[in-house]
PDB file of C-alpha atoms in Angstrom:
ATOM      1  CA  ALA A  84      -7.252  22.983   0.433  1.00 75.00           C
ATOM      2  CA  GLN A  85      -7.187  21.708  -3.099  1.00 85.00           C
ATOM      3  CA  SER A  86      -8.443  18.246  -4.017  1.00 90.00           C
ATOM      4  CA  VAL A  87      -9.794  16.235  -6.904  1.00 95.00           C
ATOM      5  CA  ALA A  88     -12.227  13.343  -6.787  1.00 96.00           C
ATOM      6  CA  GLN A  89     -12.699  10.773  -9.492  1.00 97.00           C
ATOM      7  CA  PRO A  90     -15.608   8.764  -8.115  1.00 96.00           C
ATOM      8  CA  GLU A  91     -15.226   5.797 -10.465  1.00 96.00           C
ATOM      9  CA  ASP A  92     -12.153   3.590 -10.319  1.00 96.00           C
ATOM     10  CA  GLN A  93     -13.244   1.880 -13.531  1.00 97.00           C
ATOM     11  CA  VAL A  94     -15.436   2.737 -16.498  1.00 98.00           C
ATOM     12  CA  ASN A  95     -16.351   0.129 -19.088  1.00 97.00           C
ATOM     13  CA  VAL A  96     -17.962   0.982 -22.406  1.00 98.00           C
ATOM     14  CA  ALA A  97     -18.480  -0.723 -25.732  1.00 98.00           C
ATOM     15  CA  GLU A  98     -16.673   0.564 -28.774  1.00 97.00           C
ATOM     16  CA  GLY A  99     -18.736   3.154 -30.607  1.00 97.00           C
ATOM     17  CA  ASN A 100     -20.691   4.164 -27.518  1.00 97.00           C
ATOM     18  CA  PRO A 101     -20.257   7.528 -25.809  1.00 97.00           C
ATOM     19  CA  LEU A 102     -18.033   7.634 -22.747  1.00 97.00           C
ATOM     20  CA  THR A 103     -17.906   9.847 -19.673  1.00 97.00           C
ATOM     21  CA  VAL A 104     -15.191   9.930 -17.025  1.00 98.00           C
ATOM     22  CA  LYS A 105     -16.227  11.964 -14.020  1.00 98.00           C
ATOM     23  CA  CYS A 106     -14.219  14.515 -12.056  1.00 98.00           C
ATOM     24  CA  THR A 107     -15.151  16.892  -9.264  1.00 97.00           C
ATOM     25  CA  TYR A 108     -12.798  19.316  -7.592  1.00 94.00           C
ATOM     26  CA  SER A 109     -12.337  21.547  -4.592  1.00 91.00           C
ATOM     27  CA  VAL A 110     -10.140  24.627  -4.650  1.00 85.00           C
ATOM     28  CA  SER A 111      -9.928  27.688  -2.476  1.00 79.00           C
ATOM     29  CA  GLY A 112     -10.147  29.980  -5.491  1.00 78.00           C
ATOM     30  CA  ASN A 113     -10.960  29.576  -9.158  1.00 81.00           C
ATOM     31  CA  PRO A 114      -9.484  26.581 -10.898  1.00 87.00           C
ATOM     32  CA  TYR A 115      -7.454  25.680 -13.872  1.00 91.00           C
ATOM     33  CA  LEU A 116      -8.498  22.140 -14.807  1.00 94.00           C
ATOM     34  CA  PHE A 117      -6.644  19.474 -16.769  1.00 96.00           C
ATOM     35  CA  TRP A 118      -7.107  15.964 -18.080  1.00 97.00           C
ATOM     36  CA  TYR A 119      -4.210  13.613 -18.677  1.00 97.00           C
ATOM     37  CA  VAL A 120      -4.082  10.044 -19.972  1.00 97.00           C
ATOM     38  CA  GLN A 121      -1.562   7.394 -18.959  1.00 95.00           C
ATOM     39  CA  TYR A 122      -0.758   4.284 -20.970  1.00 91.00           C
ATOM     40  CA  PRO A 123       1.102   1.361 -19.327  1.00 85.00           C
ATOM     41  CA  ASN A 124       4.743   2.128 -18.524  1.00 77.00           C
ATOM     42  CA  ARG A 125       4.451   5.602 -19.949  1.00 81.00           C
ATOM     43  CA  GLY A 126       4.161   9.043 -18.484  1.00 85.00           C
ATOM     44  CA  LEU A 127       1.126  11.268 -18.499  1.00 93.00           C
ATOM     45  CA  GLN A 128      -0.025  12.674 -21.814  1.00 95.00           C
ATOM     46  CA  PHE A 129      -1.903  15.966 -21.878  1.00 95.00           C
ATOM     47  CA  LEU A 130      -5.437  15.810 -23.297  1.00 96.00           C
ATOM     48  CA  LEU A 131      -7.041  19.163 -22.614  1.00 96.00           C
ATOM     49  CA  LYS A 132      -7.399  22.020 -20.162  1.00 94.00           C
ATOM     50  CA  TYR A 133      -9.888  24.631 -19.045  1.00 93.00           C
ATOM     51  CA  ILE A 134      -8.501  28.087 -18.440  1.00 89.00           C
ATOM     52  CA  THR A 135     -11.325  30.514 -19.120  1.00 86.00           C
ATOM     53  CA  GLY A 136     -14.100  31.220 -21.570  1.00 85.00           C
ATOM     54  CA  ASP A 137     -16.276  28.563 -23.140  1.00 89.00           C
ATOM     55  CA  ASN A 138     -17.222  25.888 -20.638  1.00 90.00           C
ATOM     56  CA  LEU A 139     -16.872  23.165 -23.275  1.00 95.00           C
ATOM     57  CA  VAL A 140     -13.248  22.431 -24.011  1.00 95.00           C
ATOM     58  CA  LYS A 141     -12.114  20.318 -26.948  1.00 95.00           C
ATOM     59  CA  GLY A 142      -8.864  18.408 -26.817  1.00 94.00           C
ATOM     60  CA  SER A 143      -6.796  15.702 -28.409  1.00 90.00           C
ATOM     61  CA  TYR A 144      -8.105  12.467 -29.959  1.00 92.00           C
ATOM     62  CA  GLY A 145     -11.731  13.656 -30.033  1.00 95.00           C
ATOM     63  CA  PHE A 146     -12.036  14.165 -26.291  1.00 97.00           C
ATOM     64  CA  GLU A 147     -13.880  17.073 -24.740  1.00 97.00           C
ATOM     65  CA  ALA A 148     -14.715  18.200 -21.232  1.00 97.00           C
ATOM     66  CA  GLU A 149     -17.333  20.454 -19.744  1.00 95.00           C
ATOM     67  CA  PHE A 150     -16.573  22.828 -16.891  1.00 94.00           C
ATOM     68  CA  ASN A 151     -19.519  23.252 -14.537  1.00 93.00           C
ATOM     69  CA  LYS A 152     -18.772  25.818 -11.865  1.00 91.00           C
ATOM     70  CA  SER A 153     -21.952  25.299  -9.854  1.00 91.00           C
ATOM     71  CA  GLN A 154     -21.359  21.564  -9.611  1.00 93.00           C
ATOM     72  CA  THR A 155     -17.554  21.958  -9.378  1.00 93.00           C
ATOM     73  CA  SER A 156     -17.196  19.308 -12.049  1.00 95.00           C
ATOM     74  CA  PHE A 157     -15.063  18.784 -15.129  1.00 97.00           C
ATOM     75  CA  HIS A 158     -16.240  15.545 -16.734  1.00 98.00           C
ATOM     76  CA  LEU A 159     -14.331  14.086 -19.682  1.00 98.00           C
ATOM     77  CA  LYS A 160     -16.416  12.936 -22.641  1.00 98.00           C
ATOM     78  CA  LYS A 161     -16.107  11.393 -26.061  1.00 97.00           C
ATOM     79  CA  PRO A 162     -19.035  10.799 -28.424  1.00 96.00           C
ATOM     80  CA  SER A 163     -17.764   7.475 -29.779  1.00 97.00           C
ATOM     81  CA  ALA A 164     -15.239   5.370 -27.877  1.00 97.00           C
ATOM     82  CA  LEU A 165     -12.409   3.438 -29.484  1.00 97.00           C
ATOM     83  CA  VAL A 166     -10.651   0.342 -28.154  1.00 96.00           C
ATOM     84  CA  SER A 167      -7.436   2.370 -28.305  1.00 95.00           C
ATOM     85  CA  ASP A 168      -8.901   4.813 -25.762  1.00 96.00           C
ATOM     86  CA  SER A 169      -8.453   2.154 -23.093  1.00 96.00           C
ATOM     87  CA  ALA A 170      -6.077   3.690 -20.551  1.00 97.00           C
ATOM     88  CA  LEU A 171      -5.840   5.373 -17.147  1.00 97.00           C
ATOM     89  CA  TYR A 172      -7.265   8.894 -17.018  1.00 98.00           C
ATOM     90  CA  PHE A 173      -6.342  11.553 -14.493  1.00 98.00           C
ATOM     91  CA  CYS A 174      -8.085  14.802 -13.690  1.00 98.00           C
ATOM     92  CA  ALA A 175      -5.954  17.573 -12.173  1.00 96.00           C
ATOM     93  CA  VAL A 176      -6.564  21.026 -10.751  1.00 93.00           C
ATOM     94  CA  ARG A 177      -4.450  24.068 -10.071  1.00 89.00           C
ATOM     95  CA  ASP A 178      -5.500  27.064  -8.005  1.00 82.00           C
ATOM     96  CA  ARG A 179      -5.698  30.128 -10.247  1.00 77.00           C
ATOM     97  CA  GLY A 180      -4.789  32.338  -7.329  1.00 73.00           C
ATOM     98  CA  SER A 181      -1.509  30.618  -6.610  1.00 73.00           C
ATOM     99  CA  THR A 182       1.773  31.708  -8.140  1.00 71.00           C
ATOM    100  CA  LEU A 183       3.118  28.198  -7.766  1.00 75.00           C
ATOM    101  CA  GLY A 184       2.403  25.663 -10.421  1.00 81.00           C
ATOM    102  CA  ARG A 185       1.741  22.447  -8.582  1.00 89.00           C
ATOM    103  CA  LEU A 186      -1.063  20.226  -9.855  1.00 92.00           C
ATOM    104  CA  TYR A 187      -3.389  18.236  -7.606  1.00 94.00           C
ATOM    105  CA  PHE A 188      -4.429  14.941  -9.162  1.00 96.00           C
ATOM    106  CA  GLY A 189      -7.293  12.565  -8.654  1.00 96.00           C
ATOM    107  CA  ARG A 190      -6.663   8.858  -8.122  1.00 96.00           C
ATOM    108  CA  GLY A 191      -7.381   8.043 -11.723  1.00 97.00           C
ATOM    109  CA  THR A 192     -10.096   6.178 -13.614  1.00 98.00           C
ATOM    110  CA  GLN A 193      -9.300   3.075 -15.632  1.00 97.00           C
ATOM    111  CA  LEU A 194     -11.235   3.195 -18.885  1.00 97.00           C
ATOM    112  CA  THR A 195     -11.793  -0.066 -20.749  1.00 97.00           C
ATOM    113  CA  VAL A 196     -13.397  -0.009 -24.165  1.00 97.00           C
ATOM    114  CA  TRP A 197     -14.670  -3.390 -25.332  1.00 96.00           C
ATOM    115  CA  PRO A 198     -14.670  -4.279 -29.032  1.00 94.00           C
TER     116      PRO A 198
ATOM    117  CA  GLY B 239      14.745  15.667 -27.875  1.00 53.00           C
ATOM    118  CA  ALA B 240      11.162  16.593 -28.414  1.00 80.00           C
ATOM    119  CA  GLY B 241       9.868  15.579 -25.014  1.00 93.00           C
ATOM    120  CA  VAL B 242      10.851  15.224 -21.383  1.00 96.00           C
ATOM    121  CA  SER B 243      13.261  12.377 -20.807  1.00 96.00           C
ATOM    122  CA  GLN B 244      14.102  10.596 -17.577  1.00 97.00           C
ATOM    123  CA  SER B 245      16.777   8.135 -16.615  1.00 96.00           C
ATOM    124  CA  PRO B 246      17.045   5.465 -15.560  1.00 97.00           C
ATOM    125  CA  ARG B 247      13.623   4.122 -16.489  1.00 96.00           C
ATOM    126  CA  TYR B 248      13.885   1.440 -13.827  1.00 97.00           C
ATOM    127  CA  LYS B 249      15.917   1.369 -10.649  1.00 97.00           C
ATOM    128  CA  VAL B 250      16.170  -1.333  -8.031  1.00 98.00           C
ATOM    129  CA  ALA B 251      17.833  -0.379  -4.777  1.00 97.00           C
ATOM    130  CA  LYS B 252      18.502  -2.160  -1.551  1.00 97.00           C
ATOM    131  CA  ARG B 253      17.104  -0.487   1.512  1.00 97.00           C
ATOM    132  CA  GLY B 254      19.567   2.058   2.796  1.00 97.00           C
ATOM    133  CA  GLN B 255      21.160   2.816  -0.569  1.00 97.00           C
ATOM    134  CA  ASP B 256      21.213   6.268  -2.104  1.00 98.00           C
ATOM    135  CA  VAL B 257      19.699   6.819  -5.558  1.00 98.00           C
ATOM    136  CA  ALA B 258      19.784   9.645  -8.086  1.00 98.00           C
ATOM    137  CA  LEU B 259      17.106  10.148 -10.711  1.00 98.00           C
ATOM    138  CA  ARG B 260      17.672  12.398 -13.688  1.00 98.00           C
ATOM    139  CA  CYS B 261      15.270  14.570 -15.664  1.00 98.00           C
ATOM    140  CA  ASP B 262      15.950  16.333 -18.968  1.00 97.00           C
ATOM    141  CA  PRO B 263      13.137  18.818 -19.576  1.00 96.00           C
ATOM    142  CA  ILE B 264      11.961  20.121 -22.917  1.00 95.00           C
ATOM    143  CA  SER B 265      14.534  22.576 -24.229  1.00 93.00           C
ATOM    144  CA  GLY B 266      13.734  26.130 -23.188  1.00 90.00           C
ATOM    145  CA  HIS B 267      11.212  25.210 -20.538  1.00 92.00           C
ATOM    146  CA  VAL B 268      11.606  27.389 -17.482  1.00 92.00           C
ATOM    147  CA  SER B 269       9.568  25.389 -14.983  1.00 92.00           C
ATOM    148  CA  LEU B 270      10.302  21.873 -13.812  1.00 95.00           C
ATOM    149  CA  PHE B 271       8.281  19.715 -11.452  1.00 95.00           C
ATOM    150  CA  TRP B 272       8.801  16.389  -9.698  1.00 97.00           C
ATOM    151  CA  TYR B 273       5.898  14.151  -8.717  1.00 97.00           C
ATOM    152  CA  GLN B 274       5.711  10.800  -6.947  1.00 98.00           C
ATOM    153  CA  GLN B 275       3.150   8.247  -8.088  1.00 96.00           C
ATOM    154  CA  ALA B 276       2.541   5.323  -5.768  1.00 95.00           C
ATOM    155  CA  LEU B 277       0.903   2.194  -7.109  1.00 92.00           C
ATOM    156  CA  GLY B 278      -2.780   2.766  -7.788  1.00 90.00           C
ATOM    157  CA  GLN B 279      -2.618   6.454  -6.928  1.00 93.00           C
ATOM    158  CA  GLY B 280      -2.468   9.730  -8.749  1.00 94.00           C
ATOM    159  CA  PRO B 281       0.762  11.697  -8.890  1.00 96.00           C
ATOM    160  CA  GLU B 282       1.654  13.663  -5.764  1.00 96.00           C
ATOM    161  CA  PHE B 283       3.677  16.868  -5.989  1.00 96.00           C
ATOM    162  CA  LEU B 284       7.211  16.846  -4.620  1.00 97.00           C
ATOM    163  CA  THR B 285       8.982  20.016  -5.707  1.00 96.00           C
ATOM    164  CA  TYR B 286       9.068  22.845  -8.264  1.00 93.00           C
ATOM    165  CA  PHE B 287      11.887  24.791  -9.931  1.00 94.00           C
ATOM    166  CA  GLN B 288      11.776  27.986 -11.893  1.00 92.00           C
ATOM    167  CA  ASN B 289      15.074  27.991 -13.746  1.00 93.00           C
ATOM    168  CA  GLU B 290      17.630  27.047 -11.080  1.00 95.00           C
ATOM    169  CA  ALA B 291      15.575  28.342  -8.166  1.00 94.00           C
ATOM    170  CA  GLN B 292      13.659  25.817  -6.098  1.00 94.00           C
ATOM    171  CA  LEU B 293      10.506  27.776  -5.342  1.00 91.00           C
ATOM    172  CA  ASP B 294       8.449  25.074  -3.682  1.00 92.00           C
ATOM    173  CA  LYS B 295       9.680  21.971  -1.912  1.00 93.00           C
ATOM    174  CA  SER B 296       6.702  21.532   0.341  1.00 93.00           C
ATOM    175  CA  GLY B 297       5.890  18.101  -1.083  1.00 94.00           C
ATOM    176  CA  LEU B 298       9.201  16.434  -0.266  1.00 96.00           C
ATOM    177  CA  PRO B 299       8.258  13.748   2.259  1.00 94.00           C
ATOM    178  CA  SER B 300      11.413  13.869   4.357  1.00 94.00           C
ATOM    179  CA  ASP B 301      14.884  15.343   4.531  1.00 95.00           C
ATOM    180  CA  ARG B 302      16.123  12.215   2.759  1.00 97.00           C
ATOM    181  CA  PHE B 303      14.737  13.700  -0.455  1.00 98.00           C
ATOM    182  CA  PHE B 304      16.755  16.370  -2.198  1.00 97.00           C
ATOM    183  CA  ALA B 305      16.399  17.941  -5.640  1.00 98.00           C
ATOM    184  CA  GLU B 306      18.583  20.291  -7.626  1.00 97.00           C
ATOM    185  CA  ARG B 307      18.672  22.045 -10.977  1.00 97.00           C
ATOM    186  CA  PRO B 308      21.992  23.877 -10.874  1.00 95.00           C
ATOM    187  CA  GLU B 309      22.055  25.292 -14.405  1.00 93.00           C
ATOM    188  CA  GLY B 310      18.350  25.690 -14.926  1.00 90.00           C
ATOM    189  CA  SER B 311      17.967  22.751 -17.274  1.00 94.00           C
ATOM    190  CA  VAL B 312      18.668  19.161 -16.157  1.00 97.00           C
ATOM    191  CA  SER B 313      17.385  18.236 -12.708  1.00 98.00           C
ATOM    192  CA  THR B 314      18.322  15.458 -10.320  1.00 98.00           C
ATOM    193  CA  LEU B 315      16.162  14.030  -7.566  1.00 98.00           C
ATOM    194  CA  LYS B 316      18.232  12.302  -4.924  1.00 98.00           C
ATOM    195  CA  ILE B 317      16.917   9.982  -2.263  1.00 98.00           C
ATOM    196  CA  GLN B 318      19.236   9.067   0.572  1.00 98.00           C
ATOM    197  CA  ARG B 319      19.000   5.919   2.671  1.00 97.00           C
ATOM    198  CA  THR B 320      16.094   4.569   0.640  1.00 97.00           C
ATOM    199  CA  GLN B 321      13.237   2.832   2.405  1.00 97.00           C
ATOM    200  CA  GLN B 322      10.571   0.494   1.106  1.00 96.00           C
ATOM    201  CA  GLU B 323       7.917   3.192   1.230  1.00 96.00           C
ATOM    202  CA  ASP B 324       9.957   5.147  -1.323  1.00 97.00           C
ATOM    203  CA  SER B 325       9.023   2.571  -3.962  1.00 97.00           C
ATOM    204  CA  ALA B 326       7.028   4.459  -6.576  1.00 97.00           C
ATOM    205  CA  VAL B 327       7.196   5.964 -10.030  1.00 96.00           C
ATOM    206  CA  TYR B 328       8.898   9.348 -10.030  1.00 97.00           C
ATOM    207  CA  LEU B 329       7.600  11.646 -12.718  1.00 97.00           C
ATOM    208  CA  CYS B 330       9.230  14.784 -14.008  1.00 97.00           C
ATOM    209  CA  ALA B 331       7.306  17.486 -15.862  1.00 96.00           C
ATOM    210  CA  SER B 332       8.264  20.752 -17.485  1.00 94.00           C
ATOM    211  CA  SER B 333       6.363  23.784 -18.693  1.00 92.00           C
ATOM    212  CA  LEU B 334       7.292  26.717 -20.858  1.00 88.00           C
ATOM    213  CA  GLY B 335       7.198  29.657 -18.485  1.00 75.00           C
ATOM    214  CA  GLY B 336       7.277  30.526 -14.837  1.00 62.00           C
ATOM    215  CA  LEU B 337       4.034  32.387 -15.445  1.00 61.00           C
ATOM    216  CA  PRO B 338       1.224  32.138 -16.413  1.00 57.00           C
ATOM    217  CA  ILE B 339       0.438  29.158 -14.291  1.00 64.00           C
ATOM    218  CA  SER B 340      -2.077  28.061 -16.857  1.00 66.00           C
ATOM    219  CA  ASP B 341       0.893  26.598 -18.723  1.00 83.00           C
ATOM    220  CA  THR B 342       0.543  22.946 -19.586  1.00 91.00           C
ATOM    221  CA  GLN B 343       2.949  20.588 -17.840  1.00 93.00           C
ATOM    222  CA  TYR B 344       4.454  17.931 -20.093  1.00 94.00           C
ATOM    223  CA  PHE B 345       5.508  14.735 -18.405  1.00 96.00           C
ATOM    224  CA  GLY B 346       8.362  12.334 -18.912  1.00 96.00           C
ATOM    225  CA  PRO B 347       7.961   8.540 -18.900  1.00 95.00           C
ATOM    226  CA  GLY B 348       8.957   8.293 -15.253  1.00 95.00           C
ATOM    227  CA  THR B 349      11.486   6.288 -13.260  1.00 97.00           C
ATOM    228  CA  ARG B 350      10.114   3.246 -11.488  1.00 96.00           C
ATOM    229  CA  LEU B 351      11.994   2.842  -8.204  1.00 98.00           C
ATOM    230  CA  THR B 352      11.768  -0.425  -6.325  1.00 98.00           C
ATOM    231  CA  VAL B 353      13.373  -0.615  -2.899  1.00 97.00           C
ATOM    232  CA  LEU B 354      13.988  -4.126  -1.632  1.00 96.00           C
TER     233      LEU B 354
END
């Protein structure tokens, strides 16, 4: 069975500080991993994905994520947070071995960046 | 348009009414997905189309839910005899190809359905 856990419902950081949003996953095979961001009353916006290769993935708006196979984690990071980064962040996984494209999402983490 | 569009953005229905939600995917995208997002939850998969073929409908919660994509572009999600537990945001996503499944899914703004 495929599943995603985002252990923190909320993350609060001060502007300019580094931020981390945590994600762990469980898949029957090898994963494709994704991060999306959701602003109020808007759909999900793609940030980045891990397919293969370098474990550190760089994405939009200065975000990056590190794939750790041994810890089955894919934490989202940014070196210096902005107030405009405040939003709801979702981690998602897809089983590499499946021919179907469905994504499995975590419950989301609300990030608040204080000025 | 440049992105996935959905209509209506908001829908209020009385319990027992039928509703139809529309999705216009990105032009040329082969794959189309529907997800349901309940309040405070992550999106949950409903169904998947590759062109006009519905390849996976394992996430549809009951036979009251029906989706179609007759010409391989626009898709409609229909819910018959709506119930209060159907209240949610319904998200549509599209991706470029049927394979590889590493394709990124691009989401529309969603339709917020409220069943009274």
